[in-house]
Coordinates of C-alpha atoms in Angstrom, one line a residue:
X1 CA -0.4 -4.2 112.3
X2 CA -4.2 -4.5 111.6
X3 CA -5.6 -1.3 110.2
X4 CA -9.1 -2.6 109.5
X5 CA -11.8 -0.2 110.6
X6 CA -14.6 -2.9 110.7
X7 CA -14.2 -5.8 113.0
X8 CA -15.6 -9.3 112.3
X9 CA -15.1 -8.8 108.5
X10 CA -13.4 -12.2 107.7
X11 CA -15.7 -14.2 109.9
X12 CA -18.8 -12.4 108.5
X13 CA -17.8 -13.2 105.0
X14 CA -17.1 -16.9 105.7
X15 CA -20.3 -17.5 107.6
X16 CA -22.6 -15.7 105.2
X17 CA -21.1 -17.3 102.0
X18 CA -21.3 -20.7 103.6
X19 CA -24.9 -20.1 104.4
X20 CA -25.7 -18.9 100.9
X21 CA -23.9 -21.8 99.3
X22 CA -25.8 -24.3 101.5
X23 CA -29.2 -22.6 100.8
X24 CA -28.5 -22.5 97.0
X25 CA -27.7 -26.2 96.9
X26 CA -30.3 -27.6 99.2
X27 CA -33.3 -25.3 98.4
X28 CA -35.9 -23.8 100.6
X29 CA -38.1 -25.2 103.4
X30 CA -41.6 -25.6 102.1
X31 CA -43.0 -25.2 105.7
X32 CA -41.8 -21.7 106.2
X33 CA -44.7 -19.2 106.6
X34 CA -45.4 -15.6 107.6
X35 CA -45.6 -14.6 111.3
X36 CA -47.1 -11.4 112.8
X37 CA -44.8 -8.5 113.9
X38 CA -45.7 -9.3 117.5
X39 CA -44.7 -13.0 117.1
X40 CA -41.4 -12.0 115.5
X41 CA -40.7 -9.4 118.2
X42 CA -41.2 -12.1 120.8
X43 CA -38.8 -14.4 119.0
X44 CA -35.9 -12.1 118.2
X45 CA -36.7 -8.7 119.9
X46 CA -34.6 -5.7 118.9
X47 CA -31.7 -6.7 116.7
X48 CA -29.7 -3.4 116.4
X49 CA -27.4 -2.6 119.3
X50 CA -24.7 0.0 119.9
X51 CA -21.8 -2.4 120.0
X52 CA -23.2 -5.2 117.7
X53 CA -23.6 -8.9 118.5
X54 CA -21.2 -10.4 116.0
X55 CA -21.8 -12.2 112.7
X56 CA -22.6 -15.6 114.2
X57 CA -25.5 -14.4 116.5
X58 CA -26.7 -12.1 113.7
X59 CA -26.9 -15.0 111.3
X60 CA -28.7 -17.1 113.9
X61 CA -31.3 -14.4 114.1
X62 CA -31.7 -14.3 110.4
X63 CA -32.3 -18.1 110.4
X64 CA -35.3 -17.4 112.6
X65 CA -36.5 -14.5 110.5
X66 CA -36.1 -16.5 107.3
X67 CA -38.4 -19.2 108.6
X68 CA -41.1 -16.5 108.7
X69 CA -41.1 -16.1 105.0
X70 CA -42.9 -17.9 102.2
X71 CA -40.8 -20.2 100.1
X72 CA -41.0 -18.7 96.6
X73 CA -38.8 -21.2 94.8
X74 CA -40.4 -24.4 96.1
X75 CA -41.7 -26.5 93.3
X76 CA -45.1 -26.8 95.1
X77 CA -45.6 -23.0 95.4
X78 CA -48.3 -21.9 93.0
X79 CA -49.4 -18.7 94.7
X80 CA -49.3 -15.2 93.2
X81 CA -46.6 -15.5 90.5
X82 CA -43.8 -17.5 92.2
X83 CA -40.1 -17.1 91.6
X84 CA -38.2 -20.2 90.5
X85 CA -34.6 -19.2 89.7
X86 CA -31.9 -21.6 88.4
X87 CA -29.2 -22.4 90.9
X88 CA -26.7 -20.7 88.5
X89 CA -28.7 -17.5 88.6
X90 CA -29.0 -17.5 92.4
X91 CA -25.3 -18.2 92.8
X92 CA -24.3 -15.5 90.3
X93 CA -26.4 -13.0 92.3
X94 CA -23.7 -13.3 95.0
X95 CA -21.1 -12.5 92.3
X96 CA -23.0 -9.4 91.3
X97 CA -23.1 -8.2 94.9
X98 CA -19.4 -8.9 95.5
X99 CA -18.4 -7.2 92.2
X100 CA -20.4 -4.1 93.4
X101 CA -20.5 -2.5 90.0
X102 CA -22.2 0.8 89.5
X103 CA -24.4 0.1 86.6
X104 CA -25.9 3.5 85.9
X105 CA -23.4 4.7 83.3
X106 CA -21.2 3.0 80.7
X107 CA -18.0 4.6 82.1
X108 CA -18.4 2.8 85.4
X109 CA -20.0 -0.5 84.4
X110 CA -19.1 -1.1 80.7
X111 CA -18.4 -4.8 80.9
X112 CA -21.4 -5.6 83.1
X113 CA -23.7 -3.4 81.0
X114 CA -22.4 -5.1 77.8
X115 CA -23.4 -8.5 79.3
X116 CA -26.9 -7.1 80.2
X117 CA -27.2 -5.8 76.7
X118 CA -26.6 -9.3 75.3
X119 CA -29.8 -10.3 77.1
X120 CA -31.7 -7.3 75.7
X121 CA -30.5 -8.2 72.2
X122 CA -31.7 -11.8 72.7
X123 CA -35.2 -10.6 73.7
X124 CA -35.3 -8.1 70.9
X125 CA -34.7 -10.9 68.4
X126 CA -37.6 -12.9 69.9
X127 CA -39.8 -9.9 69.7
X128 CA -38.8 -9.3 66.1
X129 CA -37.8 -5.7 67.0
X130 CA -35.3 -3.6 65.0
X131 CA -31.7 -3.5 65.8
X132 CA -31.8 0.1 67.1
X133 CA -34.2 -0.8 69.9
X134 CA -32.6 -0.4 73.4
X135 CA -33.3 -1.6 76.9
X136 CA -32.2 -1.9 80.4
X137 CA -33.0 -3.7 83.7
X138 CA -34.9 -2.1 86.5
X139 CA -36.2 -3.5 89.8
X140 CA -39.6 -4.9 88.7
X141 CA -42.6 -4.6 86.5
X142 CA -44.1 -1.6 88.3
X143 CA -40.8 0.3 87.7
X144 CA -40.7 -0.8 84.1
X145 CA -44.3 0.1 83.4
X146 CA -43.8 3.5 85.1
X147 CA -40.7 4.3 83.0
X148 CA -42.3 3.1 79.7
X149 CA -45.5 5.1 80.3
X150 CA -43.6 8.2 81.4
X151 CA -41.7 8.0 78.1
X152 CA -45.0 7.5 76.2
X153 CA -46.5 10.6 77.8
X154 CA -43.4 12.7 77.0
X155 CA -43.5 11.4 73.4
X156 CA -47.1 12.5 73.0
X157 CA -46.5 15.9 74.6
X158 CA -43.6 16.6 72.2
X159 CA -45.6 15.3 69.2
X160 CA -48.7 17.3 70.0
X161 CA -46.7 20.5 70.6
X162 CA -45.1 20.1 67.2
X163 CA -48.5 19.5 65.6
X164 CA -50.0 22.4 67.6
X165 CA -52.8 20.0 68.5
X166 CA -52.9 21.0 72.1
X167 CA -51.4 24.1 73.9
X168 CA -48.1 23.2 75.5
X169 CA -48.7 19.6 74.3
X170 CA -51.2 18.8 77.1
X171 CA -54.9 18.2 76.4
X172 CA -57.3 20.5 78.2
X173 CA -58.9 17.7 80.1
X174 CA -55.6 15.8 80.7
X175 CA -53.8 12.8 79.3
X176 CA -55.7 9.5 79.0
X177 CA -54.4 5.9 79.2
X178 CA -56.3 2.9 77.9
X179 CA -56.2 -0.4 79.9
X180 CA -58.5 -3.4 80.5
X181 CA -60.2 -4.4 83.7
X182 CA -57.6 -7.1 84.1
X183 CA -54.5 -4.9 83.5
X184 CA -52.2 -5.3 86.5
X185 CA -53.2 -3.1 89.5
X186 CA -49.8 -1.3 89.4
X187 CA -50.8 0.5 86.2
X188 CA -53.6 2.3 88.0
X189 CA -51.2 3.4 90.6
X190 CA -48.8 4.5 87.9
X191 CA -51.6 6.6 86.3
X192 CA -51.9 8.5 89.6
X193 CA -48.2 9.1 89.8
X194 CA -48.1 10.4 86.2
X195 CA -51.4 12.4 86.7
X196 CA -53.2 10.7 83.8
X197 CA -56.7 9.4 83.5
X198 CA -57.5 5.8 83.0
X199 CA -60.0 4.5 80.4
X200 CA -61.1 0.9 80.8
X201 CA -61.7 -1.1 77.6
X202 CA -64.3 -3.8 77.4
X203 CA -63.0 -7.4 77.1
X204 CA -64.4 -10.1 74.9
X205 CA -65.8 -13.5 76.0
X206 CA -62.3 -14.8 76.5
X207 CA -61.3 -11.9 78.8
X208 CA -59.1 -10.2 76.1
X209 CA -58.9 -6.5 75.3
X210 CA -59.4 -6.1 71.6
X211 CA -58.6 -3.5 68.9
X212 CA -62.3 -2.8 68.5
X213 CA -62.7 -1.9 72.1
X214 CA -59.6 0.3 72.0
X215 CA -60.8 2.1 68.9
X216 CA -64.1 2.9 70.6
X217 CA -62.4 4.6 73.5
X218 CA -60.0 6.5 71.2
X219 CA -62.9 7.8 69.1
X220 CA -64.9 8.8 72.2
X221 CA -62.0 10.6 74.0
X222 CA -59.4 13.3 73.4
X223 CA -55.9 13.0 74.7
X224 CA -55.3 9.2 74.6
X225 CA -51.5 8.9 74.7
X226 CA -50.9 5.2 75.2
X227 CA -52.5 1.8 75.4
X228 CA -51.3 -1.0 77.8
X229 CA -51.8 -4.5 76.4
X230 CA -51.1 -7.4 78.7
X231 CA -49.5 -10.7 77.6
X232 CA -50.4 -12.9 80.5
X233 CA -52.6 -11.4 83.2
X234 CA -51.6 -12.3 86.7
X235 CA -54.9 -13.8 87.7
X236 CA -55.6 -16.0 84.7
X237 CA -52.7 -15.8 82.2
X238 CA -54.9 -14.2 79.5
X239 CA -53.2 -12.5 76.6
X240 CA -54.9 -9.5 75.0
X241 CA -55.5 -9.4 71.3
X242 CA -52.2 -7.7 70.6
X243 CA -52.5 -8.0 66.8
X244 CA -55.7 -6.1 66.5
X245 CA -54.7 -3.6 69.2
X246 CA -51.4 -2.8 67.5
X247 CA -53.2 -2.1 64.2
X248 CA -55.4 0.4 65.9
X249 CA -52.5 2.1 67.7
X250 CA -50.6 2.4 64.4
X251 CA -53.6 3.9 62.7
X252 CA -54.0 6.5 65.3
X253 CA -50.3 6.9 66.0
X254 CA -50.7 6.0 69.7
X255 CA -48.0 4.4 71.8
X256 CA -48.5 0.7 72.5
X257 CA -46.9 -0.7 75.7
X258 CA -46.8 -4.4 76.4
X259 CA -46.9 -5.5 80.0
X260 CA -45.4 -8.9 79.8
X261 CA -44.1 -9.0 83.4
X262 CA -45.3 -12.6 83.8
X263 CA -46.4 -13.9 80.5
X264 CA -44.0 -12.1 78.2
X265 CA -41.5 -14.9 78.5
X266 CA -44.0 -17.1 76.6
X267 CA -42.7 -15.7 73.4
X268 CA -39.8 -18.2 73.8
X269 CA -42.2 -21.1 73.6
X270 CA -42.8 -22.2 70.0
X271 CA -46.2 -23.7 70.9
X272 CA -47.4 -20.3 72.2
X273 CA -45.7 -17.9 69.9
X274 CA -48.7 -17.2 67.7
X275 CA -50.5 -15.8 70.7
X276 CA -48.1 -12.8 70.7
X277 CA -48.6 -11.8 67.0
X278 CA -48.6 -8.0 66.8
X279 CA -46.0 -7.6 69.5
X280 CA -43.5 -6.8 66.8
X281 CA -45.3 -3.5 66.3
X282 CA -45.3 -2.3 70.0
X283 CA -43.3 0.7 71.2
X284 CA -42.2 -0.6 74.6
X285 CA -42.2 -4.0 76.4
X286 CA -41.4 -5.4 79.8
X287 CA -40.7 -8.8 81.2
X288 CA -39.7 -9.8 84.7
X289 CA -36.9 -12.4 84.8
X290 CA -37.8 -13.1 88.4
X291 CA -41.1 -14.4 87.2
X292 CA -40.8 -16.8 84.3
X293 CA -37.2 -16.4 83.2
X294 CA -35.8 -18.3 86.2
X295 CA -33.8 -15.4 87.8
X296 CA -33.9 -14.3 91.5
X297 CA -35.6 -11.2 92.8
X298 CA -35.6 -8.4 91.7
X299 CA -35.4 -7.8 88.0
X300 CA -37.4 -6.4 85.1
X301 CA -36.1 -6.0 81.5
X302 CA -37.5 -2.9 79.8
X303 CA -37.1 -2.4 76.1
X304 CA -38.0 0.5 73.8
X305 CA -38.4 0.5 70.0
X306 CA -37.1 4.1 69.4
X307 CA -34.0 5.3 71.3
X308 CA -34.8 9.0 70.5
X309 CA -38.0 9.0 72.5
X310 CA -36.2 7.4 75.5
X311 CA -33.2 9.7 75.6
X312 CA -35.3 12.8 75.3
X313 CA -37.3 11.7 78.4
X314 CA -34.6 10.3 80.8
X315 CA -31.1 11.7 80.1
X316 CA -29.9 13.3 83.2
X317 CA -27.7 16.4 83.2
X318 CA -26.0 17.9 86.3
X319 CA -22.7 19.5 87.2
X320 CA -21.2 16.3 88.5
X321 CA -22.5 14.4 85.5
X322 CA -21.0 16.7 82.9
X323 CA -18.3 14.2 82.0
X324 CA -20.7 11.4 81.3
X325 CA -20.6 10.3 77.7
X326 CA -24.3 10.1 76.6
X327 CA -23.3 8.6 73.2
X328 CA -22.8 5.3 75.0
X329 CA -25.5 2.9 76.2
X330 CA -26.1 4.4 79.7
X331 CA -28.9 2.7 81.6
X332 CA -29.5 5.9 83.5
X333 CA -30.7 7.4 80.2
X334 CA -33.4 4.7 79.7
X335 CA -35.6 4.7 82.9
X336 CA -36.4 6.6 86.1
X337 CA -33.2 5.7 87.9
X338 CA -29.5 6.7 88.2
X339 CA -27.9 4.4 90.8
X340 CA -28.5 0.8 90.0
X341 CA -27.0 -2.6 90.5
X342 CA -26.4 -4.7 87.4
X343 CA -29.5 -6.8 88.1
X344 CA -29.6 -8.3 84.6
X345 CA -26.4 -10.3 85.2
X346 CA -27.9 -13.4 87.0
X347 CA -30.2 -14.0 84.0
X348 CA -27.2 -13.4 81.6
X349 CA -25.0 -15.9 83.5
X350 CA -27.8 -18.5 83.6
X351 CA -28.6 -18.1 79.9
X352 CA -24.9 -18.4 79.0
X353 CA -24.5 -21.4 81.2
X354 CA -27.5 -23.4 80.1
X355 CA -28.3 -22.0 76.7
X356 CA -31.4 -20.4 75.3
X357 CA -33.0 -23.7 74.2
X358 CA -33.1 -24.9 77.8
X359 CA -35.1 -21.8 78.6
X360 CA -37.6 -22.5 75.8
X361 CA -37.9 -26.1 76.9
X362 CA -38.5 -25.0 80.5
X363 CA -41.3 -22.7 79.5
X364 CA -42.8 -25.4 77.4
X365 CA -42.7 -27.8 80.4
X366 CA -44.6 -25.3 82.5
X367 CA -47.2 -24.9 79.7
X368 CA -47.6 -28.6 79.4
X369 CA -47.9 -29.0 83.2
X370 CA -50.8 -26.5 83.2
X371 CA -52.6 -28.4 80.4
X372 CA -52.2 -31.7 82.2
X373 CA -53.5 -30.2 85.4
X374 CA -56.5 -28.6 83.6
X375 CA -57.4 -31.8 81.9
X376 CA -57.3 -33.7 85.2
X377 CA -59.6 -31.1 86.8
X378 CA -62.1 -31.4 83.9
X379 CA -62.2 -35.1 84.3
X380 CA -62.9 -35.0 88.0
X381 CA -66.4 -35.1 89.4
X382 CA -66.1 -32.5 92.2
X383 CA -63.8 -29.9 90.6
X384 CA -64.7 -27.4 87.8
X385 CA -62.2 -25.8 85.4
X386 CA -63.1 -22.1 85.2
X387 CA -61.4 -21.5 81.9
X388 CA -59.0 -23.2 79.6
X389 CA -55.4 -22.0 80.5
X390 CA -53.9 -19.6 77.9
X391 CA -50.4 -19.9 79.4
X392 CA -49.4 -21.5 82.7
X393 CA -52.2 -20.4 85.1
X394 CA -54.9 -22.8 85.9
X395 CA -58.1 -21.4 87.4
X396 CA -60.6 -23.8 89.0
X397 CA -63.1 -24.2 91.7
X398 CA -64.6 -26.8 94.1
X399 CA -68.3 -27.4 93.6
X400 CA -70.4 -26.3 96.6
X401 CA -67.4 -24.7 98.4
X402 CA -67.6 -21.2 99.9
X403 CA -64.8 -18.8 100.8
X404 CA -64.3 -20.3 104.3
X405 CA -63.9 -23.7 102.8
X406 CA -61.2 -22.5 100.3
X407 CA -59.3 -20.7 103.1
X408 CA -59.4 -23.7 105.4
X409 CA -58.1 -26.0 102.7
X410 CA -55.4 -23.6 101.6
X411 CA -54.1 -22.8 105.1
X412 CA -53.9 -26.5 106.1
X413 CA -52.0 -27.6 103.1
X414 CA -49.6 -24.6 103.3
X415 CA -48.8 -25.3 107.0
X416 CA -48.2 -28.9 106.2
X417 CA -45.8 -27.8 103.4
X418 CA -47.6 -29.9 100.8
X419 CA -48.7 -27.2 98.4
X420 CA -49.2 -23.4 98.4
X421 CA -52.4 -22.5 96.5
X422 CA -54.3 -19.4 97.6
X423 CA -57.9 -18.4 96.8
X424 CA -58.5 -15.7 94.3
X425 CA -61.6 -14.5 92.5
X426 CA -62.9 -13.8 89.0
X427 CA -65.8 -11.2 88.7
X428 CA -66.5 -11.7 92.4
X429 CA -66.6 -15.5 92.2
X430 CA -64.1 -17.3 94.5
X431 CA -61.7 -19.6 92.7
X432 CA -58.4 -21.4 93.2
X433 CA -55.5 -20.8 90.9
X434 CA -52.2 -22.6 90.2
X435 CA -49.4 -20.7 88.6
X436 CA -47.0 -23.1 87.0
X437 CA -43.6 -21.4 86.7
X438 CA -41.2 -24.0 88.0
X439 CA -40.1 -26.7 85.5
X440 CA -39.0 -28.9 88.4
X441 CA -42.6 -29.3 89.6
X442 CA -43.9 -32.9 89.7
X443 CA -47.2 -32.6 87.9
X444 CA -48.4 -36.0 89.0
X445 CA -47.9 -35.1 92.6
X446 CA -49.8 -31.8 92.1
X447 CA -52.7 -33.5 90.5
X448 CA -52.9 -36.2 93.2
X449 CA -52.9 -33.6 96.0
X450 CA -55.5 -31.4 94.3
X451 CA -57.9 -34.2 93.5
X452 CA -57.6 -36.1 96.8
X453 CA -57.6 -33.2 99.3
X454 CA -60.6 -31.4 97.8
X455 CA -63.0 -34.4 97.9

């Protein structure tokens, strides 16, 4: 007798896993592109019905919907910060979903959390951070930055109360956060959520925030509780002068947070490691595995130097949580979350499968591709390199072109599936940018397309 409540279960499992396996092996379609809501409504209509349509028709509809998405993992996608996961990481994401582990507390997810912590330890070693540093995985850089800065604000509040510096630990004119003009846009949103004011530091001729600029703002303002330094800005890949900033933060006893969502992975490349000097003195750090650590969406590794600051901020206590052992490494005690999937496991599986050296080599390959592309642009007669690449982002422009020319060029090549490169801007000037994050990219093919199609 069949006592199953849900019908179609076996068929749904077989169909979807077959689709996932085929997609993982074959890769994405470079010609997929966004469609408007009206266009999608005309193609598929309403999809949810009272009695259901069965797994086959549902998957057919998804095939149509999937064609209305941009292919993030294509080797010729250089827009935004693309995602280029290994096949092992993508496949293991299916395992993570099937295992369905609750990863909020050690009691429920000990084995999976242990594996995630192996990745945290690996990153700690590369940061040259102390053994007692702790970390967890959250959904993305915004979530990671929010949690880190919430912890920084709470740390300042407790410290200032103890010192009797401010009544109730809060400055009369509010908390203040120092960033640069190129700090990721999410940090300004986070400042609104945390109800803190933003101070924008000047950048030097290379677009870097420096310790000198940070010192000026600290001296001119009361209530600075944290500084956000960026190791790899989204638009240009610039790395702030972390070494000088860290010295100033140590001198004033102010929390230093490193936003390495994209470029933090560069610490794994020997050729770029010196650019990160000073990072060993930071108080918190994030890096997104779905950016340059070859894992699928969505994942951010958040690490703190001092566990005490973290647990004081995030440990949750409620009647139904009274049995939770807070002496263990509970991810729920480390960020603004409780329920969570063990999203660090795809990176763990891929790292264990391929080895950490392969990761360093892959990042070096991306850095080398960026340098080769920049050199080809410099040698061309009609293109102009805007700035030397610090990491793997190449910013350039076409002489005499205006915004409409850039948009036309970008749209045509995207629809042809040849290359995805979108216009951006620096200080109001329109540019093109290529973000090299996929070691499978054929750099000669990229250079030929860029040089020939922009003539």
